[in-house]
mmCIF file of C-alpha atoms in Angstrom:
data_model
loop_
_atom_site.group_PDB
_atom_site.id
_atom_site.type_symbol
_atom_site.label_atom_id
_atom_site.label_comp_id
_atom_site.label_asym_id
_atom_site.label_seq_id
_atom_site.Cartn_x
_atom_site.Cartn_y
_atom_site.Cartn_z
ATOM 1 C CA MET A 1 20.854 -49.287 -17.864
ATOM 2 C CA ASN A 2 18.894 -50.358 -14.823
ATOM 3 C CA LEU A 3 16.122 -48.026 -13.694
ATOM 4 C CA ASN A 4 14.547 -48.439 -10.308
ATOM 5 C CA ARG A 5 11.128 -47.144 -9.334
ATOM 6 C CA GLY A 6 12.515 -43.922 -7.847
ATOM 7 C CA ASN A 7 14.264 -42.926 -11.077
ATOM 8 C CA ILE A 8 11.209 -43.824 -13.153
ATOM 9 C CA ARG A 9 9.054 -41.638 -10.902
ATOM 10 C CA LYS A 10 11.485 -38.721 -11.274
ATOM 11 C CA ILE A 11 11.593 -39.058 -15.073
ATOM 12 C CA ARG A 12 7.807 -39.263 -15.203
ATOM 13 C CA GLY A 13 7.493 -36.110 -13.089
ATOM 14 C CA LEU A 14 10.040 -34.268 -15.256
ATOM 15 C CA VAL A 15 8.193 -35.223 -18.466
ATOM 16 C CA LEU A 16 4.857 -34.165 -16.955
ATOM 17 C CA PHE A 17 6.301 -30.828 -15.794
ATOM 18 C CA THR A 18 7.814 -30.171 -19.257
ATOM 19 C CA ALA A 19 4.489 -30.976 -20.936
ATOM 20 C CA VAL A 20 2.618 -28.592 -18.600
ATOM 21 C CA VAL A 21 5.128 -25.765 -19.261
ATOM 22 C CA ILE A 22 4.899 -26.238 -23.053
ATOM 23 C CA LEU A 23 1.081 -26.313 -22.915
ATOM 24 C CA ALA A 24 1.046 -23.146 -20.765
ATOM 25 C CA LEU A 25 3.300 -21.346 -23.263
ATOM 26 C CA LEU A 26 1.208 -22.433 -26.262
ATOM 27 C CA LYS A 27 -2.099 -21.462 -24.597
ATOM 28 C CA PHE A 28 -0.825 -18.486 -22.605
ATOM 29 C CA ASP A 29 -3.786 -16.234 -23.509
ATOM 30 C CA LEU A 30 -6.298 -18.836 -22.357
ATOM 31 C CA LEU A 31 -4.291 -19.485 -19.196
ATOM 32 C CA TRP A 32 -4.101 -15.760 -18.404
ATOM 33 C CA MET A 33 -7.875 -15.323 -18.936
ATOM 34 C CA THR A 34 -8.486 -18.279 -16.612
ATOM 35 C CA VAL A 35 -6.243 -16.730 -13.940
ATOM 36 C CA ILE A 36 -8.051 -13.373 -14.235
ATOM 37 C CA PHE A 37 -11.441 -15.118 -14.031
ATOM 38 C CA CYS A 38 -10.408 -17.063 -10.909
ATOM 39 C CA LEU A 39 -9.009 -13.913 -9.278
ATOM 40 C CA GLY A 40 -12.292 -12.130 -9.989
ATOM 41 C CA ILE A 41 -14.220 -14.869 -8.217
ATOM 42 C CA LEU A 42 -11.790 -14.945 -5.289
ATOM 43 C CA ARG A 43 -11.443 -11.143 -5.023
ATOM 44 C CA PRO A 44 -13.836 -10.700 -2.041
ATOM 45 C CA PHE A 45 -11.960 -13.384 -0.106
ATOM 46 C CA ILE A 46 -8.543 -11.920 -0.995
ATOM 47 C CA VAL A 47 -9.704 -8.454 0.113
ATOM 48 C CA GLY A 48 -11.217 -9.988 3.237
ATOM 49 C CA GLY A 49 -7.893 -11.637 4.044
ATOM 50 C CA MET A 50 -6.086 -8.301 3.639
ATOM 51 C CA ILE A 51 -8.604 -6.555 5.899
ATOM 52 C CA ALA A 52 -8.288 -9.313 8.486
ATOM 53 C CA TYR A 53 -4.489 -9.100 8.468
ATOM 54 C CA VAL A 54 -4.531 -5.323 9.052
ATOM 55 C CA ILE A 55 -7.272 -5.466 11.712
ATOM 56 C CA ASN A 56 -5.428 -8.304 13.467
ATOM 57 C CA LEU A 57 -2.628 -5.919 14.516
ATOM 58 C CA PRO A 58 -4.748 -3.615 16.744
ATOM 59 C CA MET A 59 -6.894 -6.576 17.816
ATOM 60 C CA ARG A 60 -3.818 -8.441 19.035
ATOM 61 C CA PHE A 61 -2.676 -5.301 20.858
ATOM 62 C CA TYR A 62 -6.021 -4.958 22.663
ATOM 63 C CA GLU A 63 -6.034 -8.647 23.577
ATOM 64 C CA LYS A 64 -2.555 -8.498 25.101
ATOM 65 C CA LYS A 65 -2.593 -5.058 26.703
ATOM 66 C CA LEU A 66 -6.214 -4.313 27.557
ATOM 67 C CA PHE A 67 -7.974 -7.593 28.217
ATOM 68 C CA SER A 68 -5.211 -9.729 29.714
ATOM 69 C CA GLY A 69 -4.142 -10.276 33.268
ATOM 70 C CA ARG A 70 -0.700 -11.342 34.403
ATOM 71 C CA LYS A 71 1.609 -13.082 31.918
ATOM 72 C CA GLY A 72 -0.822 -12.370 29.062
ATOM 73 C CA LYS A 73 -3.520 -14.732 30.335
ATOM 74 C CA PRO A 74 -7.206 -13.699 30.490
ATOM 75 C CA ALA A 75 -8.317 -12.268 33.824
ATOM 76 C CA GLY A 76 -11.181 -14.649 34.612
ATOM 77 C CA LYS A 77 -13.453 -16.982 32.645
ATOM 78 C CA TRP A 78 -15.785 -14.194 31.553
ATOM 79 C CA MET A 79 -12.895 -12.212 30.117
ATOM 80 C CA GLU A 80 -11.545 -15.338 28.397
ATOM 81 C CA LYS A 81 -14.844 -15.733 26.548
ATOM 82 C CA CYS A 82 -15.356 -12.075 25.706
ATOM 83 C CA ARG A 83 -11.892 -10.652 25.060
ATOM 84 C CA ARG A 84 -11.717 -11.797 21.414
ATOM 85 C CA GLY A 85 -15.080 -10.219 20.587
ATOM 86 C CA LEU A 86 -14.347 -7.012 22.513
ATOM 87 C CA SER A 87 -10.884 -6.690 20.946
ATOM 88 C CA LEU A 88 -12.338 -7.278 17.480
ATOM 89 C CA VAL A 89 -14.985 -4.569 17.940
ATOM 90 C CA LEU A 90 -12.433 -2.090 19.321
ATOM 91 C CA ALA A 91 -10.030 -2.804 16.443
ATOM 92 C CA TYR A 92 -12.678 -2.135 13.794
ATOM 93 C CA LEU A 93 -13.861 0.972 15.662
ATOM 94 C CA SER A 94 -10.271 2.276 15.826
ATOM 95 C CA VAL A 95 -9.815 1.964 12.055
ATOM 96 C CA ILE A 96 -13.240 3.487 11.326
ATOM 97 C CA LEU A 97 -12.507 6.342 13.751
ATOM 98 C CA ALA A 98 -9.166 7.081 12.059
ATOM 99 C CA ILE A 99 -10.785 7.196 8.596
ATOM 100 C CA THR A 100 -13.668 9.328 9.905
ATOM 101 C CA LEU A 101 -11.198 11.749 11.507
ATOM 102 C CA VAL A 102 -9.444 12.247 8.171
ATOM 103 C CA ILE A 103 -12.734 12.762 6.301
ATOM 104 C CA VAL A 104 -14.195 15.170 8.872
ATOM 105 C CA THR A 105 -10.949 17.154 9.069
ATOM 106 C CA VAL A 106 -10.094 17.363 5.368
ATOM 107 C CA ILE A 107 -13.325 17.403 3.337
ATOM 108 C CA PRO A 108 -15.056 20.484 4.920
ATOM 109 C CA GLN A 109 -11.959 22.689 4.662
ATOM 110 C CA LEU A 110 -11.221 21.497 1.136
ATOM 111 C CA ALA A 111 -14.823 22.214 0.097
ATOM 112 C CA GLY A 112 -14.600 25.653 1.755
ATOM 113 C CA ALA A 113 -11.415 26.468 -0.153
ATOM 114 C CA VAL A 114 -13.013 25.432 -3.460
ATOM 115 C CA ARG A 115 -16.061 27.576 -2.632
ATOM 116 C CA ILE A 116 -13.840 30.578 -1.864
ATOM 117 C CA LEU A 117 -11.977 30.038 -5.132
ATOM 118 C CA ALA A 118 -15.275 29.852 -7.062
ATOM 119 C CA ASN A 119 -16.433 33.137 -5.475
ATOM 120 C CA ARG A 120 -13.169 34.816 -6.381
ATOM 121 C CA MET A 121 -13.195 33.695 -10.007
ATOM 122 C CA PRO A 122 -15.464 36.559 -11.246
ATOM 123 C CA VAL A 123 -13.204 39.093 -9.507
ATOM 124 C CA LEU A 124 -10.096 37.489 -10.996
ATOM 125 C CA TYR A 125 -11.744 37.423 -14.417
ATOM 126 C CA GLY A 126 -12.653 41.122 -14.152
ATOM 127 C CA ASP A 127 -9.109 42.004 -13.073
ATOM 128 C CA LEU A 128 -7.730 40.033 -16.015
ATOM 129 C CA ILE A 129 -9.984 41.848 -18.509
ATOM 130 C CA SER A 130 -9.033 45.242 -17.031
ATOM 131 C CA SER A 131 -5.336 44.368 -17.251
ATOM 132 C CA LEU A 132 -5.713 43.279 -20.882
ATOM 133 C CA GLU A 133 -7.548 46.519 -21.742
ATOM 134 C CA VAL A 134 -4.725 48.559 -20.229
ATOM 135 C CA ILE A 135 -2.128 46.532 -22.133
ATOM 136 C CA PHE A 136 -3.951 47.004 -25.463
ATOM 137 C CA GLU A 137 -4.397 50.745 -24.842
ATOM 138 C CA GLU A 138 -0.701 51.151 -24.157
ATOM 139 C CA ASN A 139 0.299 48.958 -27.135
ATOM 140 C CA GLN A 140 -1.746 50.003 -30.176
ATOM 141 C CA HIS A 141 0.217 47.690 -32.481
ATOM 142 C CA LEU A 142 -1.264 44.676 -30.648
ATOM 143 C CA SER A 143 -4.782 45.904 -31.398
ATOM 144 C CA ALA A 144 -3.877 46.478 -35.050
ATOM 145 C CA TRP A 145 -2.376 42.998 -35.284
ATOM 146 C CA LEU A 146 -5.474 41.366 -33.763
ATOM 147 C CA GLN A 147 -7.747 43.234 -36.193
ATOM 148 C CA SER A 148 -5.626 42.063 -39.126
ATOM 149 C CA VAL A 149 -5.939 38.414 -38.110
ATOM 150 C CA GLU A 150 -8.538 36.623 -40.220
ATOM 151 C CA VAL A 151 -11.124 34.740 -38.174
ATOM 152 C CA PRO A 152 -12.171 31.491 -39.867
ATOM 153 C CA LYS A 153 -15.847 31.252 -40.762
ATOM 154 C CA ILE A 154 -17.816 28.660 -38.857
ATOM 155 C CA ASN A 155 -20.484 26.610 -40.596
ATOM 156 C CA TRP A 156 -23.021 26.513 -37.768
ATOM 157 C CA GLU A 157 -25.492 24.300 -39.663
ATOM 158 C CA GLU A 158 -22.879 21.609 -40.234
ATOM 159 C CA MET A 159 -21.737 21.819 -36.619
ATOM 160 C CA ILE A 160 -25.322 21.433 -35.323
ATOM 161 C CA ASN A 161 -25.895 18.407 -37.586
ATOM 162 C CA THR A 162 -22.684 16.824 -36.321
ATOM 163 C CA VAL A 163 -23.716 17.340 -32.678
ATOM 164 C CA VAL A 164 -27.200 15.886 -33.309
ATOM 165 C CA THR A 165 -25.719 12.841 -35.043
ATOM 166 C CA PHE A 166 -23.268 12.315 -32.186
ATOM 167 C CA LEU A 167 -26.070 12.543 -29.604
ATOM 168 C CA LYS A 168 -28.221 10.042 -31.511
ATOM 169 C CA SER A 169 -25.404 7.524 -31.819
ATOM 170 C CA GLY A 170 -24.047 8.151 -28.324
ATOM 171 C CA LEU A 171 -27.349 7.936 -26.443
ATOM 172 C CA GLY A 172 -27.417 4.147 -26.497
ATOM 173 C CA SER A 173 -23.786 3.853 -25.453
ATOM 174 C CA MET A 174 -24.383 6.414 -22.674
ATOM 175 C CA LEU A 175 -27.312 4.404 -21.300
ATOM 176 C CA SER A 176 -25.234 1.234 -21.561
ATOM 177 C CA SER A 177 -22.348 2.928 -19.732
ATOM 178 C CA THR A 178 -24.712 4.165 -17.005
ATOM 179 C CA PHE A 179 -26.075 0.654 -16.506
ATOM 180 C CA THR A 180 -22.525 -0.748 -16.422
ATOM 181 C CA VAL A 181 -21.416 1.807 -13.818
ATOM 182 C CA ALA A 182 -24.503 1.172 -11.666
ATOM 183 C CA SER A 183 -24.043 -2.605 -11.771
ATOM 184 C CA SER A 184 -20.328 -2.164 -10.992
ATOM 185 C CA ILE A 185 -21.158 -0.047 -7.916
ATOM 186 C CA ILE A 186 -23.690 -2.604 -6.689
ATOM 187 C CA SER A 187 -21.249 -5.476 -7.303
ATOM 188 C CA SER A 188 -18.432 -3.642 -5.499
ATOM 189 C CA THR A 189 -20.706 -2.928 -2.522
ATOM 190 C CA VAL A 190 -21.777 -6.582 -2.288
ATOM 191 C CA ASN A 191 -18.164 -7.767 -2.616
ATOM 192 C CA PHE A 192 -17.078 -5.350 0.110
ATOM 193 C CA PHE A 193 -19.638 -6.685 2.579
ATOM 194 C CA ILE A 194 -18.680 -10.263 1.700
ATOM 195 C CA ALA A 195 -15.021 -9.356 2.308
ATOM 196 C CA LEU A 196 -15.917 -7.682 5.612
ATOM 197 C CA ILE A 197 -17.882 -10.706 6.860
ATOM 198 C CA PHE A 198 -15.109 -13.050 5.717
ATOM 199 C CA SER A 199 -12.491 -10.959 7.569
ATOM 200 C CA ILE A 200 -14.545 -11.162 10.784
ATOM 201 C CA TYR A 201 -14.777 -14.934 10.425
ATOM 202 C CA LEU A 202 -11.021 -15.186 9.852
ATOM 203 C CA LEU A 203 -10.233 -13.118 12.932
ATOM 204 C CA ILE A 204 -12.588 -15.050 15.192
ATOM 205 C CA GLN A 205 -11.330 -18.460 14.024
ATOM 206 C CA LYS A 206 -7.699 -17.572 13.229
ATOM 207 C CA GLU A 207 -6.085 -20.090 15.612
ATOM 208 C CA LYS A 208 -8.274 -22.909 14.335
ATOM 209 C CA LEU A 209 -7.630 -22.051 10.680
ATOM 210 C CA LEU A 210 -3.869 -21.793 11.229
ATOM 211 C CA ASN A 211 -3.879 -25.162 12.967
ATOM 212 C CA GLN A 212 -5.797 -26.728 10.063
ATOM 213 C CA PHE A 213 -3.383 -25.245 7.516
ATOM 214 C CA ASP A 214 -0.420 -26.495 9.553
ATOM 215 C CA ARG A 215 -1.832 -30.024 9.753
ATOM 216 C CA VAL A 216 -2.570 -30.175 5.999
ATOM 217 C CA LEU A 217 0.916 -28.884 5.156
ATOM 218 C CA MET A 218 2.520 -31.400 7.516
ATOM 219 C CA ALA A 219 0.463 -34.264 6.084
ATOM 220 C CA TYR A 220 1.222 -33.605 2.404
ATOM 221 C CA SER A 221 4.838 -32.408 2.468
ATOM 222 C CA LYS A 222 8.176 -33.760 3.491
ATOM 223 C CA PRO A 223 9.678 -32.600 6.829
ATOM 224 C CA LYS A 224 12.329 -30.501 5.067
ATOM 225 C CA VAL A 225 9.752 -28.799 2.834
ATOM 226 C CA TYR A 226 7.418 -28.281 5.810
ATOM 227 C CA LYS A 227 10.194 -26.638 7.811
ATOM 228 C CA SER A 228 11.180 -24.357 4.909
ATOM 229 C CA VAL A 229 7.588 -23.284 4.209
ATOM 230 C CA CYS A 230 6.972 -22.531 7.894
ATOM 231 C CA LYS A 231 10.160 -20.475 7.997
ATOM 232 C CA VAL A 232 9.203 -18.439 4.913
ATOM 233 C CA PHE A 233 5.661 -17.785 6.183
ATOM 234 C CA SER A 234 7.000 -16.808 9.593
ATOM 235 C CA LEU A 235 9.383 -14.292 7.998
ATOM 236 C CA LEU A 236 6.597 -12.924 5.772
ATOM 237 C CA ASN A 237 4.283 -12.470 8.745
ATOM 238 C CA GLN A 238 7.002 -10.785 10.790
ATOM 239 C CA ASN A 239 8.018 -8.437 7.973
ATOM 240 C CA PHE A 240 4.460 -7.491 7.003
ATOM 241 C CA SER A 241 3.522 -6.826 10.646
ATOM 242 C CA ASN A 242 6.656 -4.763 11.260
ATOM 243 C CA PHE A 243 6.176 -2.860 8.000
ATOM 244 C CA ILE A 244 2.556 -1.902 8.737
ATOM 245 C CA THR A 245 3.435 -0.888 12.307
ATOM 246 C CA GLY A 246 6.496 1.063 11.176
ATOM 247 C CA GLN A 247 4.619 2.776 8.329
ATOM 248 C CA CYS A 248 1.829 3.892 10.694
ATOM 249 C CA THR A 249 4.378 5.126 13.248
ATOM 250 C CA GLU A 250 6.293 7.044 10.586
ATOM 251 C CA ALA A 251 3.060 8.611 9.251
ATOM 252 C CA ILE A 252 2.040 9.790 12.742
ATOM 253 C CA ILE A 253 5.511 11.280 13.353
ATOM 254 C CA LEU A 254 5.471 13.108 10.002
ATOM 255 C CA GLY A 255 1.952 14.456 10.543
ATOM 256 C CA ALA A 256 2.843 15.672 14.053
ATOM 257 C CA MET A 257 5.968 17.389 12.671
ATOM 258 C CA PHE A 258 3.880 19.296 10.124
ATOM 259 C CA ILE A 259 1.218 20.327 12.650
ATOM 260 C CA ILE A 260 3.805 21.619 15.142
ATOM 261 C CA CYS A 261 5.898 23.461 12.539
ATOM 262 C CA MET A 262 2.857 24.990 10.842
ATOM 263 C CA PHE A 263 1.577 26.248 14.198
ATOM 264 C CA ILE A 264 5.002 27.720 15.000
ATOM 265 C CA PHE A 265 5.236 29.551 11.646
ATOM 266 C CA GLN A 266 1.514 30.496 11.752
ATOM 267 C CA PHE A 267 0.397 28.706 8.608
ATOM 268 C CA ASP A 268 -3.312 28.235 7.939
ATOM 269 C CA TYR A 269 -4.949 24.782 7.799
ATOM 270 C CA ALA A 270 -2.284 23.320 10.117
ATOM 271 C CA VAL A 271 -4.365 20.482 11.596
ATOM 272 C CA MET A 272 -6.024 19.588 8.300
ATOM 273 C CA THR A 273 -2.738 19.522 6.383
ATOM 274 C CA GLY A 274 -0.960 17.514 9.089
ATOM 275 C CA VAL A 275 -3.768 14.933 9.272
ATOM 276 C CA LEU A 276 -3.926 14.619 5.482
ATOM 277 C CA ILE A 277 -0.147 14.235 5.149
ATOM 278 C CA ALA A 278 -0.150 11.613 7.921
ATOM 279 C CA PHE A 279 -2.896 9.674 6.132
ATOM 280 C CA THR A 280 -1.324 9.853 2.663
ATOM 281 C CA ALA A 281 2.134 9.074 4.097
ATOM 282 C CA LEU A 282 0.910 5.488 4.570
ATOM 283 C CA ILE A 283 1.874 5.172 0.891
ATOM 284 C CA PRO A 284 5.677 4.744 1.053
ATOM 285 C CA ILE A 285 7.934 7.654 0.024
ATOM 286 C CA VAL A 286 5.548 9.357 -2.468
ATOM 287 C CA GLY A 287 2.372 9.498 -0.368
ATOM 288 C CA ALA A 288 3.211 12.705 1.515
ATOM 289 C CA PHE A 289 3.428 14.653 -1.775
ATOM 290 C CA ILE A 290 -0.345 14.200 -2.223
ATOM 291 C CA GLY A 291 -0.954 15.961 1.099
ATOM 292 C CA CYS A 292 1.568 18.634 0.120
ATOM 293 C CA PHE A 293 -0.305 19.353 -3.124
ATOM 294 C CA VAL A 294 -3.652 19.750 -1.317
ATOM 295 C CA GLY A 295 -2.148 21.916 1.453
ATOM 296 C CA ALA A 296 -0.369 24.161 -1.068
ATOM 297 C CA PHE A 297 -3.597 24.508 -3.070
ATOM 298 C CA LEU A 298 -5.560 25.620 -0.003
ATOM 299 C CA MET A 299 -2.942 28.215 0.931
ATOM 300 C CA LEU A 300 -2.677 29.389 -2.676
ATOM 301 C CA VAL A 301 -6.327 30.443 -2.528
ATOM 302 C CA ASP A 302 -5.641 32.747 0.450
ATOM 303 C CA ASP A 303 -2.012 33.811 0.060
ATOM 304 C CA PRO A 304 0.361 32.639 -2.742
ATOM 305 C CA VAL A 305 3.415 33.744 -0.729
ATOM 306 C CA LYS A 306 2.442 31.488 2.195
ATOM 307 C CA ALA A 307 1.937 28.638 -0.264
ATOM 308 C CA LEU A 308 5.499 29.141 -1.489
ATOM 309 C CA TRP A 309 6.882 29.121 2.071
ATOM 310 C CA PHE A 310 4.813 26.008 2.808
ATOM 311 C CA LEU A 311 6.537 24.253 -0.104
ATOM 312 C CA VAL A 312 9.912 25.238 1.383
ATOM 313 C CA LEU A 313 8.816 23.846 4.780
ATOM 314 C CA PHE A 314 7.616 20.647 3.116
ATOM 315 C CA ILE A 315 10.934 20.128 1.333
ATOM 316 C CA VAL A 316 12.883 20.613 4.588
ATOM 317 C CA LEU A 317 10.670 18.267 6.636
ATOM 318 C CA GLN A 318 10.581 15.732 3.798
ATOM 319 C CA GLN A 319 14.374 15.635 3.715
ATOM 320 C CA ILE A 320 14.507 15.117 7.492
ATOM 321 C CA GLU A 321 11.869 12.400 7.284
ATOM 322 C CA GLY A 322 13.369 10.672 4.234
ATOM 323 C CA ASN A 323 16.983 10.675 5.440
ATOM 324 C CA LEU A 324 16.608 10.244 9.207
ATOM 325 C CA ILE A 325 13.172 8.998 10.263
ATOM 326 C CA TYR A 326 11.994 6.677 7.466
ATOM 327 C CA PRO A 327 15.166 4.539 7.135
ATOM 328 C CA HIS A 328 15.327 4.013 10.912
ATOM 329 C CA VAL A 329 11.614 3.499 11.591
ATOM 330 C CA VAL A 330 10.551 1.504 8.495
ATOM 331 C CA GLY A 331 13.891 0.284 7.110
ATOM 332 C CA ASN A 332 15.039 -1.117 10.443
ATOM 333 C CA SER A 333 11.612 -2.582 11.216
ATOM 334 C CA VAL A 334 11.778 -4.815 8.122
ATOM 335 C CA GLY A 335 15.576 -5.223 8.118
ATOM 336 C CA LEU A 336 15.958 -3.731 4.635
ATOM 337 C CA PRO A 337 18.575 -1.101 3.635
ATOM 338 C CA SER A 338 17.268 2.242 2.355
ATOM 339 C CA ILE A 339 18.367 1.658 -1.240
ATOM 340 C CA TRP A 340 16.360 -1.570 -1.422
ATOM 341 C CA VAL A 341 13.329 0.159 0.119
ATOM 342 C CA LEU A 342 13.466 2.649 -2.769
ATOM 343 C CA ALA A 343 13.902 -0.188 -5.280
ATOM 344 C CA ALA A 344 10.913 -2.080 -3.819
ATOM 345 C CA VAL A 345 8.707 1.027 -3.976
ATOM 346 C CA THR A 346 9.732 1.742 -7.587
ATOM 347 C CA ILE A 347 9.241 -1.822 -8.836
ATOM 348 C CA GLY A 348 6.008 -2.362 -6.890
ATOM 349 C CA GLY A 349 4.542 0.945 -8.048
ATOM 350 C CA SER A 350 5.394 0.163 -11.683
ATOM 351 C CA LEU A 351 3.787 -3.292 -11.544
ATOM 352 C CA MET A 352 0.788 -2.869 -9.217
ATOM 353 C CA GLY A 353 0.441 0.821 -8.359
ATOM 354 C CA VAL A 354 -0.125 1.840 -4.741
ATOM 355 C CA LEU A 355 -0.841 -1.752 -3.663
ATOM 356 C CA GLY A 356 2.496 -2.831 -5.126
ATOM 357 C CA MET A 357 4.315 -0.139 -3.128
ATOM 358 C CA LEU A 358 2.801 -1.519 0.082
ATOM 359 C CA ILE A 359 3.391 -5.193 -0.718
ATOM 360 C CA PHE A 360 6.838 -5.215 -2.308
ATOM 361 C CA ILE A 361 8.751 -3.769 0.675
ATOM 362 C CA PRO A 362 8.023 -6.703 3.063
ATOM 363 C CA LEU A 363 8.271 -9.181 0.163
ATOM 364 C CA LEU A 364 11.701 -7.898 -0.842
ATOM 365 C CA SER A 365 12.701 -7.819 2.820
ATOM 366 C CA THR A 366 11.853 -11.528 3.154
ATOM 367 C CA VAL A 367 13.838 -12.386 0.013
ATOM 368 C CA TYR A 368 16.729 -10.248 1.294
ATOM 369 C CA MET A 369 16.802 -12.054 4.668
ATOM 370 C CA LEU A 370 16.649 -15.524 3.112
ATOM 371 C CA LEU A 371 19.340 -14.647 0.550
ATOM 372 C CA LYS A 372 21.561 -13.103 3.222
ATOM 373 C CA GLU A 373 21.271 -16.202 5.401
ATOM 374 C CA ASP A 374 22.055 -18.521 2.474
ATOM 375 C CA VAL A 375 25.035 -16.406 1.346
ATOM 376 C CA ASN A 376 26.496 -16.341 4.869
ATOM 377 C CA LYS A 377 25.991 -20.080 5.136
ATOM 378 C CA ARG A 378 27.721 -20.738 1.811
ATOM 379 C CA ASN A 379 30.600 -18.348 2.561
ATOM 380 C CA LYS A 380 31.251 -19.873 5.964
ATOM 381 C CA PRO A 381 34.846 -21.233 5.954
ATOM 382 C CA VAL A 382 35.083 -25.008 5.862
ATOM 383 C CA LYS A 383 37.111 -26.385 8.745
ATOM 384 C CA THR A 384 39.594 -29.184 8.225
ATOM 385 C CA LYS A 385 39.480 -32.327 10.308
ATOM 386 C CA GLU A 386 42.543 -31.246 12.310
ATOM 387 C CA GLU A 387 40.983 -27.851 13.155
ATOM 388 C CA ASP A 388 37.731 -29.520 14.155
ATOM 389 C CA ASP A 389 39.562 -32.017 16.422
ATOM 390 C CA HIS A 390 41.579 -29.154 17.924
ATOM 391 C CA GLU A 391 38.406 -27.170 18.792
ATOM 392 C CA LYS A 392 36.809 -30.266 20.325
ATOM 393 C CA ARG A 393 39.897 -30.836 22.502
ATOM 394 C CA LYS A 394 39.756 -27.177 23.593
ATOM 395 C CA GLU A 395 36.079 -27.506 24.501
ATOM 396 C CA ASN A 396 36.761 -30.712 26.459
ATOM 397 C CA PHE A 397 39.679 -29.049 28.241
ATOM 398 C CA HIS A 398 37.571 -26.060 29.311
ATOM 399 C CA THR A 399 34.766 -28.398 30.377
ATOM 400 C CA GLU A 400 37.085 -30.423 32.578
#
């Protein structure tokens, strides 16, 4: 059998790929530890890339709408030099302002509710004791039964020795844990600032970096592979941008619905609950339940009946949002049917928690679009030569 150079190269690549797969399976633990180690080193840059991608959306809006003249071009040389920096500052300030608004609105009222609950605990405890005394006076058999119950004797000396031994052995581990927590906080703070600086660099130089990536990809890949990769990345960018925009829009709509309805029905903590639900609704499908729990807790401190009616209001608005608003705002923005949105949230949450819920919807949307296009292409009816010649003659006839 004659083998040319092309076939030899293919066989060599197949053997090398098989050897790499077998080695990865045999040393899977070592490979996984290496991946985790590399991800730990690259974590600030990955987080910085995520921050840059999110900040890029409002920055792009400010560049196009606020600092552009006609046809999207900068209005003057000064504006051309400054609009990127001004848009970047405004984008970061917008995000910081939104987070500050949530903190200032939620934390003081939540702390006040906890303080009120702590002040009421002695009264509730006294009422409970009084109620128990009345119950025992009216039911003498309960008192007789309690007196007949044997209380186990407690060896206080042995208990004290056990506690002292535990403290002696646990003191070193407690100091070690404290040092570990402190170093973790310092490391996280340093990594956050590195990620923040890296995100600023990415946003300032994004066109240059994209051009460099495009040139490298074009130089080291075949035209067909280059075209496919560009198509996939374009779809990913479109779906992620549409998902973030749609999720923010849906959260604002849901929060406004709660504020308006709570004002109409005269519920307490209307603004705080609406802002908190809007913020937590950024987590797909399940996020609003966190805001519901906090709002119900605050109302439970003042009036349990109002807390119950608030739960009824939440269920009604959640049904409206889940069945009407969310599928149209978020589902249509990423081109994904509602059932697949639910599947993406479930799978992503099981694998990666909250981050998986946010990532898997646009990822699944991209896979869905590519699969749909390929299926339609494969199911397209094949025309015979006679049908093709007939259509060409029709086109020529209409052209003449």
